[in-house]
Coordinates of C-alpha atoms in Angstrom, one line a residue:
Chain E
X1080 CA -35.0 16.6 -14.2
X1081 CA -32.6 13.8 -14.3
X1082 CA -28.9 14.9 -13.1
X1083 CA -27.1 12.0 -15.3
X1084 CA -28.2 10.4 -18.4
X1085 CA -27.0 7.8 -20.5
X1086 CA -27.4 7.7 -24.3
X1087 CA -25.9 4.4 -26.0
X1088 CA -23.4 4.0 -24.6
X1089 CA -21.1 1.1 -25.9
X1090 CA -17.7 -0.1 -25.0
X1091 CA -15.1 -2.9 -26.5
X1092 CA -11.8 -3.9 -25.3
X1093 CA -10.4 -5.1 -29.0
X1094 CA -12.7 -7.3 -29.8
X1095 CA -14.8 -8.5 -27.0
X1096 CA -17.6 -6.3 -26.4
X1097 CA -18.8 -5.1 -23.1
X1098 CA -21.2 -2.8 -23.0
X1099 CA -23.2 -3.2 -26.0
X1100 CA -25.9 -0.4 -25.6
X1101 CA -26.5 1.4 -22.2
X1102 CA -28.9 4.4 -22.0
X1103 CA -29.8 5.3 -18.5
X1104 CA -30.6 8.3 -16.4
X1105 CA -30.4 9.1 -12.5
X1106 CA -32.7 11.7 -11.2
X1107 CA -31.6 14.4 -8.4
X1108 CA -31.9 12.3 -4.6
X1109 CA -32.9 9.4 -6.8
X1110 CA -30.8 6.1 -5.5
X1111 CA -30.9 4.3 -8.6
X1112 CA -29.3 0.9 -9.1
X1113 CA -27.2 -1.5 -11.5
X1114 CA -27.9 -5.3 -11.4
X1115 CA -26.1 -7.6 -13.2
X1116 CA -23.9 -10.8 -13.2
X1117 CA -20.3 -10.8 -12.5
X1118 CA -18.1 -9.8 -15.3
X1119 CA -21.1 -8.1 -17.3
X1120 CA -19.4 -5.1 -17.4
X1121 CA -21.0 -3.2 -14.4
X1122 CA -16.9 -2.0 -12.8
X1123 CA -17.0 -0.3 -16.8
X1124 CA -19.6 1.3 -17.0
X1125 CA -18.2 3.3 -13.6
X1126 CA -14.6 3.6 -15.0
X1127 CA -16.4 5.3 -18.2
X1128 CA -18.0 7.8 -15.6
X1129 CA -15.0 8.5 -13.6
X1130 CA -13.0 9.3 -16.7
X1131 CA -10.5 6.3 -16.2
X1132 CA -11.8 4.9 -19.8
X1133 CA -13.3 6.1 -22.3
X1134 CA -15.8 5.0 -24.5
X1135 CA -18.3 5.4 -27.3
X1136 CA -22.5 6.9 -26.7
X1137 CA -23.2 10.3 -25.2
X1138 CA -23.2 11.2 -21.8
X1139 CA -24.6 14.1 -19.9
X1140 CA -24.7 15.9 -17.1
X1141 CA -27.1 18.5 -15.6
X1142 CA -28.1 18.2 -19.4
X1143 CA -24.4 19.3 -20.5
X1144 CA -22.1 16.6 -22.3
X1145 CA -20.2 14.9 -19.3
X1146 CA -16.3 16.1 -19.8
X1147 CA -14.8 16.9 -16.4
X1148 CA -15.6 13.9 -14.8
X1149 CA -13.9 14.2 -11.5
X1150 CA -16.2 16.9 -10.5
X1151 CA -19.4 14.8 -10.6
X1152 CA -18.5 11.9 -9.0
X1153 CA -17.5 10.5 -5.6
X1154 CA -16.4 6.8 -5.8
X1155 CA -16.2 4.3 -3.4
X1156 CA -14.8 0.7 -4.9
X1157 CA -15.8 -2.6 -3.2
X1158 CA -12.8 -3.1 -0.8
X1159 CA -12.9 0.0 1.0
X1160 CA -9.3 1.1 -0.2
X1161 CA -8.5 2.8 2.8
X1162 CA -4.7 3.7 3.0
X1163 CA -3.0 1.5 5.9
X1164 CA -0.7 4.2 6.2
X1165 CA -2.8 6.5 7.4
X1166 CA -5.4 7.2 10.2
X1167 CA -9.3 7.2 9.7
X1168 CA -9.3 11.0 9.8
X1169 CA -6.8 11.3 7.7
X1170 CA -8.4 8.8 5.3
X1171 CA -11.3 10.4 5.4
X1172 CA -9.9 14.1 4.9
X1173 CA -8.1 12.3 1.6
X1174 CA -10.6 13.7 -1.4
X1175 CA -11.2 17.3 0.3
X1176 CA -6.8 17.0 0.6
X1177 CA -7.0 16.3 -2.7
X1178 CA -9.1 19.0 -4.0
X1179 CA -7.1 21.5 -2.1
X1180 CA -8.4 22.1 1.3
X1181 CA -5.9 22.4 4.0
X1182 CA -5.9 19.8 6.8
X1183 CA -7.0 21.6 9.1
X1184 CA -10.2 23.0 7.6
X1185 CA -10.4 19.3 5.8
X1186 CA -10.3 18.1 9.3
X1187 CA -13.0 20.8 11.2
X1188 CA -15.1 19.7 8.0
X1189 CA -15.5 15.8 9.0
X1190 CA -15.5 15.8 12.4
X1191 CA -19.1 16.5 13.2
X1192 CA -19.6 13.8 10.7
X1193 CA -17.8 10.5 12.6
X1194 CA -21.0 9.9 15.6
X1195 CA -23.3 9.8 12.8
X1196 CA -21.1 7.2 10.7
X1197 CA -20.7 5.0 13.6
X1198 CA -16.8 6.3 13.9
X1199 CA -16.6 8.2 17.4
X1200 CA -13.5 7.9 19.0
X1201 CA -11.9 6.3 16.1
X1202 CA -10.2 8.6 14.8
X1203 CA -7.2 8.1 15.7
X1204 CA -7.0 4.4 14.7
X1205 CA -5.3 3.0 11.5
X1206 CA -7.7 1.3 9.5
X1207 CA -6.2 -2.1 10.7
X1208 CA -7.9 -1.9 13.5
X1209 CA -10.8 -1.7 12.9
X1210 CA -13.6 -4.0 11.7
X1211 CA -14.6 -5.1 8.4
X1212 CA -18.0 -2.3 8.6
X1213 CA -16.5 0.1 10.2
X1214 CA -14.0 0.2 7.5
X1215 CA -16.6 0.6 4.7
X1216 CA -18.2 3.0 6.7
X1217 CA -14.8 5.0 6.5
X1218 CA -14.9 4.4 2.5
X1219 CA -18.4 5.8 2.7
X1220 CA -17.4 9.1 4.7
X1221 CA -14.3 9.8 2.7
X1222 CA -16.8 9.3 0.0
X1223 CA -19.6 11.7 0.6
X1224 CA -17.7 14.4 2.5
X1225 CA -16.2 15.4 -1.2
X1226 CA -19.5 16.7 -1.7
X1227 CA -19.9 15.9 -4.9
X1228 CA -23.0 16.1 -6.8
X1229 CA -23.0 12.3 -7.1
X1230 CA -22.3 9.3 -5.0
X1231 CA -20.9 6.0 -7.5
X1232 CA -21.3 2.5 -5.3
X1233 CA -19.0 -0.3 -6.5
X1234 CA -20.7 -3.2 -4.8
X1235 CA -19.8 -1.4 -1.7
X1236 CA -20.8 -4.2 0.8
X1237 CA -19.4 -7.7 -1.3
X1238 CA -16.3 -7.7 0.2
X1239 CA -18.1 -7.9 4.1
X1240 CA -19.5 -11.5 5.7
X1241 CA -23.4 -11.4 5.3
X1242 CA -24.4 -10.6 8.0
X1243 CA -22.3 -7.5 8.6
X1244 CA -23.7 -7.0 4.8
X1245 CA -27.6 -6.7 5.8
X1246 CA -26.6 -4.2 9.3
X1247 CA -24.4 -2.2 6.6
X1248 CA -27.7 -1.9 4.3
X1249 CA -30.0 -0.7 6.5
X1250 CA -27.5 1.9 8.1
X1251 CA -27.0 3.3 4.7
X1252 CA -30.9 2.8 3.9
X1253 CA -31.3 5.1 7.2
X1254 CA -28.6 7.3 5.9
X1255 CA -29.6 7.8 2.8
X1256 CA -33.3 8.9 3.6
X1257 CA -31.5 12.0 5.7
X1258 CA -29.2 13.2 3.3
X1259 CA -30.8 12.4 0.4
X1260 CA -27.8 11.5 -2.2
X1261 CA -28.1 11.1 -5.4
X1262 CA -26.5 8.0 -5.8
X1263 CA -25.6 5.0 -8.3
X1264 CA -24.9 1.7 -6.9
X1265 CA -23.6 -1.4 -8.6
X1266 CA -24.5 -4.7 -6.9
X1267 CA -25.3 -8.2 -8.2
X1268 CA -27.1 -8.7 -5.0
X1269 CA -31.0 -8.7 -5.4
X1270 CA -31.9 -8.1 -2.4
X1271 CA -29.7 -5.3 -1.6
X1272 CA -30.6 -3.9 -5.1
X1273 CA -34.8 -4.0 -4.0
X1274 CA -34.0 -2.6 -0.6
X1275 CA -31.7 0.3 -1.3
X1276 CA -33.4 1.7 -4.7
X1277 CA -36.2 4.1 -6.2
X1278 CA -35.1 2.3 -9.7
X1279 CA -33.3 -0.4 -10.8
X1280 CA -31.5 -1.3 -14.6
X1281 CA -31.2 -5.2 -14.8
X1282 CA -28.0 -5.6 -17.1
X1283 CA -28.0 -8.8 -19.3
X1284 CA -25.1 -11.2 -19.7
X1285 CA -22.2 -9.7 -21.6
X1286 CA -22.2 -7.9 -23.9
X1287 CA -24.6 -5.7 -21.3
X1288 CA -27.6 -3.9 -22.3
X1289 CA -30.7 -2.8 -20.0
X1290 CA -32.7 -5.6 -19.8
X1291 CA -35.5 -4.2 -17.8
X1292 CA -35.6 -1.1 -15.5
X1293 CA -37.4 -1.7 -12.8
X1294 CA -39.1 0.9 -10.2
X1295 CA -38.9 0.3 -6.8
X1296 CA -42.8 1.2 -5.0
X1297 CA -41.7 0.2 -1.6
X1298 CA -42.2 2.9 1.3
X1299 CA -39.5 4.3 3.0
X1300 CA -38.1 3.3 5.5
X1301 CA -37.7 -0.1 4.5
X1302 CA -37.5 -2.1 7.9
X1303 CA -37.9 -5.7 8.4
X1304 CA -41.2 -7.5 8.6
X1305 CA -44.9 -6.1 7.5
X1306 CA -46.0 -5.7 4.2
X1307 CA -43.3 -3.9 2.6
X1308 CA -41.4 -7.2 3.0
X1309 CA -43.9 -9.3 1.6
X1310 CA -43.8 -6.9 -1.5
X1311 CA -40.4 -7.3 -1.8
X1312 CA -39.9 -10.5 -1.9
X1313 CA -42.5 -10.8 -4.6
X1314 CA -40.2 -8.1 -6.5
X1315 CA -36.9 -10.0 -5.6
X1316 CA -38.6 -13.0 -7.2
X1317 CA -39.7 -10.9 -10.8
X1318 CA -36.2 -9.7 -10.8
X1319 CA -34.1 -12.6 -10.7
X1320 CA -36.8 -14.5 -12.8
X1321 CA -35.9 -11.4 -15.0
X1322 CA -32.1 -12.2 -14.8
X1323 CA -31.8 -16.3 -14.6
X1324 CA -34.5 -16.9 -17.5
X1325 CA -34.4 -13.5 -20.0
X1326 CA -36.8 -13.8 -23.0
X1327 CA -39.4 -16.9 -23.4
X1328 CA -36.8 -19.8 -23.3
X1329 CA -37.0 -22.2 -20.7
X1330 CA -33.6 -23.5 -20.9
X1331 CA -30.9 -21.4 -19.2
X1332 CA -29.1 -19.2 -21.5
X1333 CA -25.5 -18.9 -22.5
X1334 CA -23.4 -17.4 -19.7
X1335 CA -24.8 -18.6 -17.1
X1336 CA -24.4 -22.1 -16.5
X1337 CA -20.4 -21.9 -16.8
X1338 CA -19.6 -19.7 -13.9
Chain G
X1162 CA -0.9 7.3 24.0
X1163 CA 2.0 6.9 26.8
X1164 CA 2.2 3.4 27.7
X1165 CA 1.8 2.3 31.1
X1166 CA 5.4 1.3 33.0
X1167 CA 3.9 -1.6 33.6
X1168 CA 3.1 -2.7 30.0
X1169 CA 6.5 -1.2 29.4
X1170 CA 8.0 -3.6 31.4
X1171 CA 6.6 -6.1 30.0
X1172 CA 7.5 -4.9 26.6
X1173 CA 10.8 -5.2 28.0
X1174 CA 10.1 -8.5 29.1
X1175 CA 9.4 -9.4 25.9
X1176 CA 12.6 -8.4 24.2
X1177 CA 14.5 -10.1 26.1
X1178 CA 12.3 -13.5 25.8
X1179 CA 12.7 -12.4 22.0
X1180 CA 16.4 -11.6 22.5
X1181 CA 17.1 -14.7 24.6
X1182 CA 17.5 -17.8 21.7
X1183 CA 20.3 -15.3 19.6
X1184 CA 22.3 -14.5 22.6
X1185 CA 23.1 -18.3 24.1
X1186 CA 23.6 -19.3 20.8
X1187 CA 26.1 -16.6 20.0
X1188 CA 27.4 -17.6 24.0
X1189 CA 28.2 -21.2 23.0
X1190 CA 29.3 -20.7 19.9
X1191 CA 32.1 -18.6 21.3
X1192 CA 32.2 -20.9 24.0
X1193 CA 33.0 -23.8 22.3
X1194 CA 35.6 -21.6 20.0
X1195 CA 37.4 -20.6 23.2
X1196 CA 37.3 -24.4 24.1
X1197 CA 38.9 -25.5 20.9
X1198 CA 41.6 -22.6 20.8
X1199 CA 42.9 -23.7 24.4
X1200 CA 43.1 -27.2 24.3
X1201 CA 43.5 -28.7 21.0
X1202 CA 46.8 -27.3 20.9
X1203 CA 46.8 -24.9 17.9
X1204 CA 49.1 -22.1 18.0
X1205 CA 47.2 -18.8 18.9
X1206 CA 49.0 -17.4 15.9
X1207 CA 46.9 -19.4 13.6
X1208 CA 43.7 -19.5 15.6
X1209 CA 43.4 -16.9 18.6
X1210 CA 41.1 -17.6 21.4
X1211 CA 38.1 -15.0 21.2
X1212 CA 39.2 -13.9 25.2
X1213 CA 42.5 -13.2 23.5
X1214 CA 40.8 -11.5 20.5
X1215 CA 38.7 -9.3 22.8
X1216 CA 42.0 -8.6 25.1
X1217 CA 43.9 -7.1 22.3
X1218 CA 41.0 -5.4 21.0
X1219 CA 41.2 -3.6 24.2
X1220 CA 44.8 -2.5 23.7
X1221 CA 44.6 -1.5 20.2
X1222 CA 41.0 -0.4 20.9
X1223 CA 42.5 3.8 19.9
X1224 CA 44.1 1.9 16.1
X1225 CA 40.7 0.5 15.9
X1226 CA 38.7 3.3 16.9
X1227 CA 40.9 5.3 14.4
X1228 CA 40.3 3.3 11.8
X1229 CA 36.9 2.8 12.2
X1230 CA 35.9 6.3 11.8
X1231 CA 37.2 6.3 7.6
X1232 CA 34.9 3.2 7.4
X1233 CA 31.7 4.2 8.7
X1234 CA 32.5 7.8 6.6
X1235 CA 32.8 5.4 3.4
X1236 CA 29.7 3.2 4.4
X1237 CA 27.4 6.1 5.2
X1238 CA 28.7 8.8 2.7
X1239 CA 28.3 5.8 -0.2
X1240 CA 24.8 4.4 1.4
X1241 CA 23.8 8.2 0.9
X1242 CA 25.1 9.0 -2.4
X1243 CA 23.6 5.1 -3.6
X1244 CA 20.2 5.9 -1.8
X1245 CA 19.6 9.2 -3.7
X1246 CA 20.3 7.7 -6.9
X1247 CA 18.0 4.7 -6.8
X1248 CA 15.1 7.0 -5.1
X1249 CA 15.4 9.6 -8.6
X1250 CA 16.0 6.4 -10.9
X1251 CA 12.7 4.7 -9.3
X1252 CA 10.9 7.7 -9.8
X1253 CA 11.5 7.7 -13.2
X1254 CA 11.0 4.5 -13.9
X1255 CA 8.2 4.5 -12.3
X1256 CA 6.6 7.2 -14.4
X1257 CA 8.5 6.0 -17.7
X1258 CA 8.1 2.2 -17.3
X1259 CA 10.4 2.2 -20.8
X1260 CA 12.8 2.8 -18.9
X1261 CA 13.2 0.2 -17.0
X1262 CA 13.9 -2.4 -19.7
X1263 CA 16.6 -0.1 -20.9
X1264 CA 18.1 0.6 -17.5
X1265 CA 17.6 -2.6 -15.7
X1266 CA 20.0 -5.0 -17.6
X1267 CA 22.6 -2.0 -16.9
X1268 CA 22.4 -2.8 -13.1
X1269 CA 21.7 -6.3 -13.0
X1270 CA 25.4 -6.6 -15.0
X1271 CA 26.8 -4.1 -12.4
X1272 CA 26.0 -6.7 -9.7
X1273 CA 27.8 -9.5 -11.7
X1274 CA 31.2 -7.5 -11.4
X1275 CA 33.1 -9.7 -8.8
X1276 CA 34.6 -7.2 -6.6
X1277 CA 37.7 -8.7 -6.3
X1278 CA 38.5 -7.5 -9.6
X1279 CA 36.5 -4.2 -9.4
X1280 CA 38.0 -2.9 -5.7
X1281 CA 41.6 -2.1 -6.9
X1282 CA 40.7 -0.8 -10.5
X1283 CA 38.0 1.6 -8.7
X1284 CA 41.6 2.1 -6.1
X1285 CA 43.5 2.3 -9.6
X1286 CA 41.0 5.3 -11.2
X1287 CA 40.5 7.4 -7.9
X1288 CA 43.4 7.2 -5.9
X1289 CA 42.8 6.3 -2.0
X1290 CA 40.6 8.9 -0.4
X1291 CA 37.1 8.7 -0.3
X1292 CA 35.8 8.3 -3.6
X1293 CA 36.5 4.9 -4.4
X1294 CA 35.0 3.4 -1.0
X1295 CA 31.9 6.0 -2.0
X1296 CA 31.7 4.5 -5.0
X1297 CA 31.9 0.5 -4.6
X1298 CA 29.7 0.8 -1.4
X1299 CA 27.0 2.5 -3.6
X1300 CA 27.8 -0.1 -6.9
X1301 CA 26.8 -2.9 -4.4
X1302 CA 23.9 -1.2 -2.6
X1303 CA 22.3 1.1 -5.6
X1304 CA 20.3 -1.7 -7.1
X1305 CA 18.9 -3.5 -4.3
X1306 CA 17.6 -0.3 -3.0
X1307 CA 16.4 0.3 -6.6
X1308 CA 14.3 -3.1 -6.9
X1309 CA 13.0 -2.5 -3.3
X1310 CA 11.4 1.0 -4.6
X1311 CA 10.0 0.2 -7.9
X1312 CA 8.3 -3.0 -6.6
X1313 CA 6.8 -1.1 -3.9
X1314 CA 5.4 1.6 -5.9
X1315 CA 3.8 -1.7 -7.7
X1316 CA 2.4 -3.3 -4.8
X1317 CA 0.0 -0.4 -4.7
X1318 CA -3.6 -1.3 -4.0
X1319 CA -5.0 -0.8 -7.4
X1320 CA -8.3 0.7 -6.1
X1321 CA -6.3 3.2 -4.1
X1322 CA -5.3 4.4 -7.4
X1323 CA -8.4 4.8 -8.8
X1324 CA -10.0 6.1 -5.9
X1325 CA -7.6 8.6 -5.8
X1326 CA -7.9 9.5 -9.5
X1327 CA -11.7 9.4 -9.2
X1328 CA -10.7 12.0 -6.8
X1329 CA -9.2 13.9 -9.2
X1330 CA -5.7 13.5 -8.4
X1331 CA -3.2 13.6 -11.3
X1332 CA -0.2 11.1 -11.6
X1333 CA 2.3 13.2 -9.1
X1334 CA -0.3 13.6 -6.5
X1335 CA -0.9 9.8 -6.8
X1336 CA 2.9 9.3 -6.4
X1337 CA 3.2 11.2 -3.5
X1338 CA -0.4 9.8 -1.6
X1339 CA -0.3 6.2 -2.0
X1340 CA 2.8 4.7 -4.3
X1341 CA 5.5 6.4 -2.1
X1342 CA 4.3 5.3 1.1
X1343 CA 3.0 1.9 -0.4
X1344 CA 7.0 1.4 -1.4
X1345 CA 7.7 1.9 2.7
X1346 CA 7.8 -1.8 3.4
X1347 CA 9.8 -3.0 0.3
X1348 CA 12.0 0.2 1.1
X1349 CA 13.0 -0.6 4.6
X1350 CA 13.3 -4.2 3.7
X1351 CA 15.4 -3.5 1.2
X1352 CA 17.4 -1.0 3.4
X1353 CA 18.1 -3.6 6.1
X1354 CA 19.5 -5.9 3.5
X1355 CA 21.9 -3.0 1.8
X1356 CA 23.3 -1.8 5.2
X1357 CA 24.6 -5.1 5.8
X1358 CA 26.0 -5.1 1.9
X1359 CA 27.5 -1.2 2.4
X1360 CA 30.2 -2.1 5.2
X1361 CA 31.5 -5.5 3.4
X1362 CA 31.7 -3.0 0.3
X1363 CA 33.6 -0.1 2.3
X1364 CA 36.0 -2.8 3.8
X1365 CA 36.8 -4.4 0.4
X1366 CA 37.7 -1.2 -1.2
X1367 CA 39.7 -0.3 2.2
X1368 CA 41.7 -3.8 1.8
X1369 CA 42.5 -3.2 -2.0
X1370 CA 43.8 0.3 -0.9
X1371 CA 43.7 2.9 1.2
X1372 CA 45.2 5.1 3.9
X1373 CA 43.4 4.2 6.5
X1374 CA 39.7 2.4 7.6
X1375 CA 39.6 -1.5 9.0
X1376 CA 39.5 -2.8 5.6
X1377 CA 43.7 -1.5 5.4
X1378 CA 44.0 -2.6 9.3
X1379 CA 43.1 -5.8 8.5
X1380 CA 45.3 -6.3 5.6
X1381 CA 48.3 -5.0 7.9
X1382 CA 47.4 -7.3 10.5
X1383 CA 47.5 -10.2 8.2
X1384 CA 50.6 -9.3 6.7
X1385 CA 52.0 -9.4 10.6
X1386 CA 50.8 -12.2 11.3
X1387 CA 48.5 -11.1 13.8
X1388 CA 44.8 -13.2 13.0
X1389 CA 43.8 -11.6 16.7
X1390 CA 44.2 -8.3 15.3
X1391 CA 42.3 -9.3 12.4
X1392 CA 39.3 -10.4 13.9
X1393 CA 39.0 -8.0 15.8
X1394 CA 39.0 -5.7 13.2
X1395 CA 36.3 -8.8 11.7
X1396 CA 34.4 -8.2 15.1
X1397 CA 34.1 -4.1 15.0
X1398 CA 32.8 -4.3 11.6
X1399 CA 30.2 -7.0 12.6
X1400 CA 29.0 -4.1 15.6
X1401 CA 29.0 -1.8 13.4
X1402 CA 26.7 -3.7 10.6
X1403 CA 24.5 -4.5 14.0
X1404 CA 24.4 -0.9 15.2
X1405 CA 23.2 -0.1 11.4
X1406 CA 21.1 -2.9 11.0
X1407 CA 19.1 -1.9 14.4
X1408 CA 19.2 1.6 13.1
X1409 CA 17.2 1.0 10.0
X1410 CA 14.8 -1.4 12.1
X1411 CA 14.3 1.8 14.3
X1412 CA 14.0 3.8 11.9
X1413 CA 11.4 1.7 10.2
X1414 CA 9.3 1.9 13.2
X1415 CA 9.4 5.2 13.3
X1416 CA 8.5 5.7 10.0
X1417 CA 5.6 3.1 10.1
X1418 CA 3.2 3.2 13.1
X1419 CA 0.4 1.8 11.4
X1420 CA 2.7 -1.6 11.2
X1421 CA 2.4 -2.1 15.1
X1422 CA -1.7 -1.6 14.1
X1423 CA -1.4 -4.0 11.7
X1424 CA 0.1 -6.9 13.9
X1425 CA -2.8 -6.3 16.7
X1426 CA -5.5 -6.1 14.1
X1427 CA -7.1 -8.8 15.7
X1428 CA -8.3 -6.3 18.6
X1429 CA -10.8 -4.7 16.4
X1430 CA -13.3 -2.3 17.3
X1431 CA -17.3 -3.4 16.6

């Protein structure tokens, strides 16, 4: 039974079109991700979710034609847009703020959540101080504590240095096998795209379409080393064999050689 | 978090190495002022020695006092009545952007009035109480404070935004969560520069009429020939910008822990 589905779903801004045809669908605790080049349209296709634009094609939820679109989704953008202003907890409290609770109950709600999102004894800190993971580790918290019925990943990890980039995917690897989410993530990152997914939609240069969706065989957990590794490389190497050299031509096509 | 007294002290420290380069400048510049006054020969009628200033500030320190009160009423009262305005005008033009290009020309031709001509006309409309200091001290600090708002509600973090209206949030609670205290820096910034605008203004429309307040004392003391007088006047009004100026400073730290954060971001967590 998949939780969100995707039926053609097109969008233009005047004339330039930018998602040409999309149909996609996201099972319940599936972690199901978008790959694509920059600027193909991927930031869209998530603003179409979260209401912020609309566009043309049918989308569904639980079956039912997607209308109230804040009540679905929980969105975390690339930069972690926490609020200098104020203090991790209170960052983190912001979406069950927002959707009423008061702060005290927001608060009791979170807390037990900080040790397991590497935050203890943070709380009290302005985002300011601390580092560039532990910050998108906040973004993820404020994120899932809304307890929405589905997480949406903005390349959540493209803003950090790459090393910081791998620890962050293998926490959220770990976390994501204990709670389960149902989750979307957009990335242009191959490898982060292999390691993190049960599926993944390979976009095409603008305008977008689903070039190829891809399942992801690899056990779980997905640690370093052994043969899981070796089968992901191999799948790394279909993918982006997928994205730098679509169809039978050999020459690279158009769109890709001018970034 | 109480901070030690010994890192207190050295906070202290620190303000004073901070404070240090302002006050010996200040000190020779006075200096040398004194210097010139006593032995160049010019008559302390045209240029009074700042010793002699400060002496006969001391004498007529109950005239000044007096007349210092009327000014700070005029300079706060119109900061007030100015603030208010350009916090409800930013609002709406920040949730009617029309506006602005309807509105904004408006101001920016306000702050080309020279107030020379505008001080006794405003004198010449509403008599000498309050009203007209009210009213020029807001006319020259209304639109600063205006520009300082709406281009901090801009400077919001555009993913806050949507983050926030992913959330669900409608336009008001967006206003309220993260454009409001986005605006905080440009505000205060904008603050510190009006306070220093709002006494000139109160003394300007003192000097082109009123009953009393330092901008009238001044004018007296001119018209007695009494410069030392006169800058005295010149040097309570200067304290009193300073008192307002560290008063808005103050307040923005109050207002803005997360700024101190934000300067020792460098001691980051792991």
């Amino acid at each position: 039974m998949s939780r969100l589905e995707l039926r053609h779903v097109c969008k233009a801004f005047g004339g330039l079109e930018v998602l040409a045809d999309i149909s996609l669908r996201v099972g319940a605790g599936e972690f199901v991700s978008i790959l694509g080049p920059s600027g193909a349209g991927k930031s869209t296709l998530f603003r179409l979710l979260t209401g912020a634009q609309h566009g043309d094609g049918e989308m569904f939820f639980d079956g039912t034609p997607l209308d109230n679109h804040g009540r679905h989704f929980a969105f975390m953008p690339q930069r972690d847009a926490l609020m200098p202003w104020r203090r991790i907890l209170d960052n983190v409290t912001l979406g069950l703020e927002v959707q009423g609770f008061r702060r005290k109950a927001a608060r009791a709600r979170v807390a037990p959540l900080f040790a397991e999102f590497g935050l203890a004894g943070f709380e009290r800190h302005f985002p300011a101080q601390l580092s560039g993971g532990m910050r998108q580790r906040a973004a993820l918290l404020r994120t899932v504590v809304q307890e929405r019925d589905m997480l949406l990943l903005d390349e959540p990890f493209g803003a950090l240095d790459g090393l910081t980039r791998t620890a962050m995917q293998r926490w959220l690897e770990q976390m994501w096998r204990h709670h389960r989410w149902t989750a979307l993530l957009i990335t242009h990152d191959v490898r982060e795209a292999v390691f993190l997914s049960d599926r993944i939609y390979v976009l095409s240069a603008r305008p977008a379409r689903i070039a190829r969706e891809i399942k992801v065989p690899l056990p779980r957990p997905r640690g370093p080393g052994g043969d899981a590794a070796r089968q992901a490389s191999a799948l790394e190497a279909e993918i982006l064999d997928i994205i730098l050299n679509p169809g039978l031509s050999p020459q690279p096509p158009e769109g890709y050689d001018h970034d | 978090m109480v901070p030690s007294s010994s890192s207190r002290s050295r906070q202290l420290a620190g303000l004073f190495a901070k404070a240090a380069p302002a006050v010996i400048s200040v000190g020779l510049l006075l200096l040398a002022w004194e210097l010139c006054a006593r032995y160049s020969g010019i008559k302390p009628t045209i240029l009074p020695a700042p010793s002699r200033i400060f002496a006969q500030a001391m004498l007529n320190r109950e005239a000044l006092v007096d007349n210092a009160i009327p000014t700070i009423r005029a300079t706060l009262f119109g900061f007030a009545c100015s603030l208010s305005a350009a916090f409800a005008l930013s609002m709406l033009v920040d949730f009617f952007p029309p506006l602005r290009r309807a509105l904004f020309p408006v101001f920016v031709i306000s702050q080309t009035l020279p107030l020379v001509a505008i001080a006794p006309l405003v004198v010449l409309w509403f008599g000498f109480g309050l009203m007209p200091k009210v009213l020029l001290v807001a006319l020259v600090t209304f639109f600063p404070m205006l520009v300082a708002l709406v281009q901090g509600y801009e400077a919001t973090e555009a993913e806050i935004g949507q983050v926030l209206r992913a959330m669900g949030a409608g336009r008001w609670r967006v206003f309220v969560l993260a454009r409001l205290p986005s605006a905080l820096p440009y505000f205060f910034a904008g603050l510190r520069i009006s306070i220093t605008y709002a006494v000139v203004g109160a003394i300007f429309a003192e000097y082109a009429g009123a009953a009393k307040g330092l901008g009238i004392y001044m004018l007296n003391a001119k018209n007695n020939f009494r410069p030392d007088l006169v800058l005295a006047a010149v040097g309570v009004s200067a304290a009193l910008t300073l008192v307002l100026f560290g008063l808005a400073v103050l307040l923005q730290h109050l207002a803005m822990p997360w700024e101190q954060a934000d300067r020792q971001g460098q001691g980051k967590g792991p």
